[in-house]
CSV table of C-alpha atoms in Angstrom, one decimal:
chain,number,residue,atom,x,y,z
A,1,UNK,CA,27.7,8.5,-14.4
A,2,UNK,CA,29.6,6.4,-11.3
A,3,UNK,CA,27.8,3.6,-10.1
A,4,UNK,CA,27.0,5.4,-6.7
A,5,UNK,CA,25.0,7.5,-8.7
A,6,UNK,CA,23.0,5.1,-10.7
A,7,UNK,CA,22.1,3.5,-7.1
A,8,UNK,CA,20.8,6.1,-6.1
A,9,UNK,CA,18.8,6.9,-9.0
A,10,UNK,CA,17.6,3.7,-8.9
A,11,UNK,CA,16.7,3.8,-5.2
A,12,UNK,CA,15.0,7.1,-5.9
A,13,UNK,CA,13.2,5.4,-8.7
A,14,UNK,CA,11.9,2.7,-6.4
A,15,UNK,CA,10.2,4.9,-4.1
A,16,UNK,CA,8.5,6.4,-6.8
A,17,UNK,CA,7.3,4.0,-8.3
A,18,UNK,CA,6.3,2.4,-4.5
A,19,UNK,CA,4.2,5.5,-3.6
A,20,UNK,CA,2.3,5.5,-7.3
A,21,UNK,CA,1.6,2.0,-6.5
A,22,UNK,CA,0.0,2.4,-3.1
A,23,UNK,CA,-1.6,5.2,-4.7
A,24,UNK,CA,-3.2,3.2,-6.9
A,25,UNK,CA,-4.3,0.7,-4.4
A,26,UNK,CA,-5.9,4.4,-2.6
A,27,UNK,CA,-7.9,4.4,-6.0
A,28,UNK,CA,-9.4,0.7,-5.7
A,29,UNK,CA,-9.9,0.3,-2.1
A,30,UNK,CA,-11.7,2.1,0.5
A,31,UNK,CA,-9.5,4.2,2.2
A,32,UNK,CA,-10.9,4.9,5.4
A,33,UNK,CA,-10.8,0.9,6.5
A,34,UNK,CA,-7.4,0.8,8.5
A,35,UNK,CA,-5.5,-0.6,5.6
A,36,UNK,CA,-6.6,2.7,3.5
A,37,UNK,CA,-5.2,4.7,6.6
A,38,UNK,CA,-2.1,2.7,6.8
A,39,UNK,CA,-1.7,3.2,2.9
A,40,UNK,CA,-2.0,6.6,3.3
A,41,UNK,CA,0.4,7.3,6.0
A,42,UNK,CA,3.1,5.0,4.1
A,43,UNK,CA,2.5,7.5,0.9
A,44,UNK,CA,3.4,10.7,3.1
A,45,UNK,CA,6.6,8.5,4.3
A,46,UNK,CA,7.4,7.9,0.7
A,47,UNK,CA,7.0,11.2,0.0
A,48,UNK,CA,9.4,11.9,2.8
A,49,UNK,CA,11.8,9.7,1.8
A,50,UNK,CA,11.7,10.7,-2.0
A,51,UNK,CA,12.6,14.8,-0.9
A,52,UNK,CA,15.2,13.1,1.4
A,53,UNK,CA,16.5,11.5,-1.7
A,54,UNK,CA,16.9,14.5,-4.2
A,55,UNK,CA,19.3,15.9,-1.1
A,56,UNK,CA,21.1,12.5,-1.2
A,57,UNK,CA,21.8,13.1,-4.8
A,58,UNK,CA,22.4,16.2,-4.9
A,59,UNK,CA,25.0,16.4,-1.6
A,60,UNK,CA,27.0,13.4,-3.6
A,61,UNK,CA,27.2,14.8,-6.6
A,62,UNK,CA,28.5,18.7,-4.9
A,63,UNK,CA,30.7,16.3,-3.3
């Protein structure tokens, strides 16, 4: 594996484990208070950004 690759598997790991953590703080706090809102809006980014990603990878390594 070349190192471009292990960054971005490591980037792609970071925003996965970003969005399970503000999914977690979903589960403790109440998410209709504007910082539950806020929380929920960056997990769709996150989400977002992790599909964005898998093309990432996958365009450098058809490269």
């Amino acid at each position: 594996m070349e190192p471009e690759e292990t960054f971005l598997e490591n980037a792609a790991t970071m925003v996965k484990y970003g969005k399970m953590e503000l999914q977690q703080f979903l589960e403790w706090t109440d998410c209709r208070k504007p910082y539950g809102i806020r929380a929920k809006a960056l997990v769709k980014r996150l989400e977002e950004l992790a599909a964005e990603m898998k093309m990432l990878q996958k365009e450098y390594k058809a490269r």
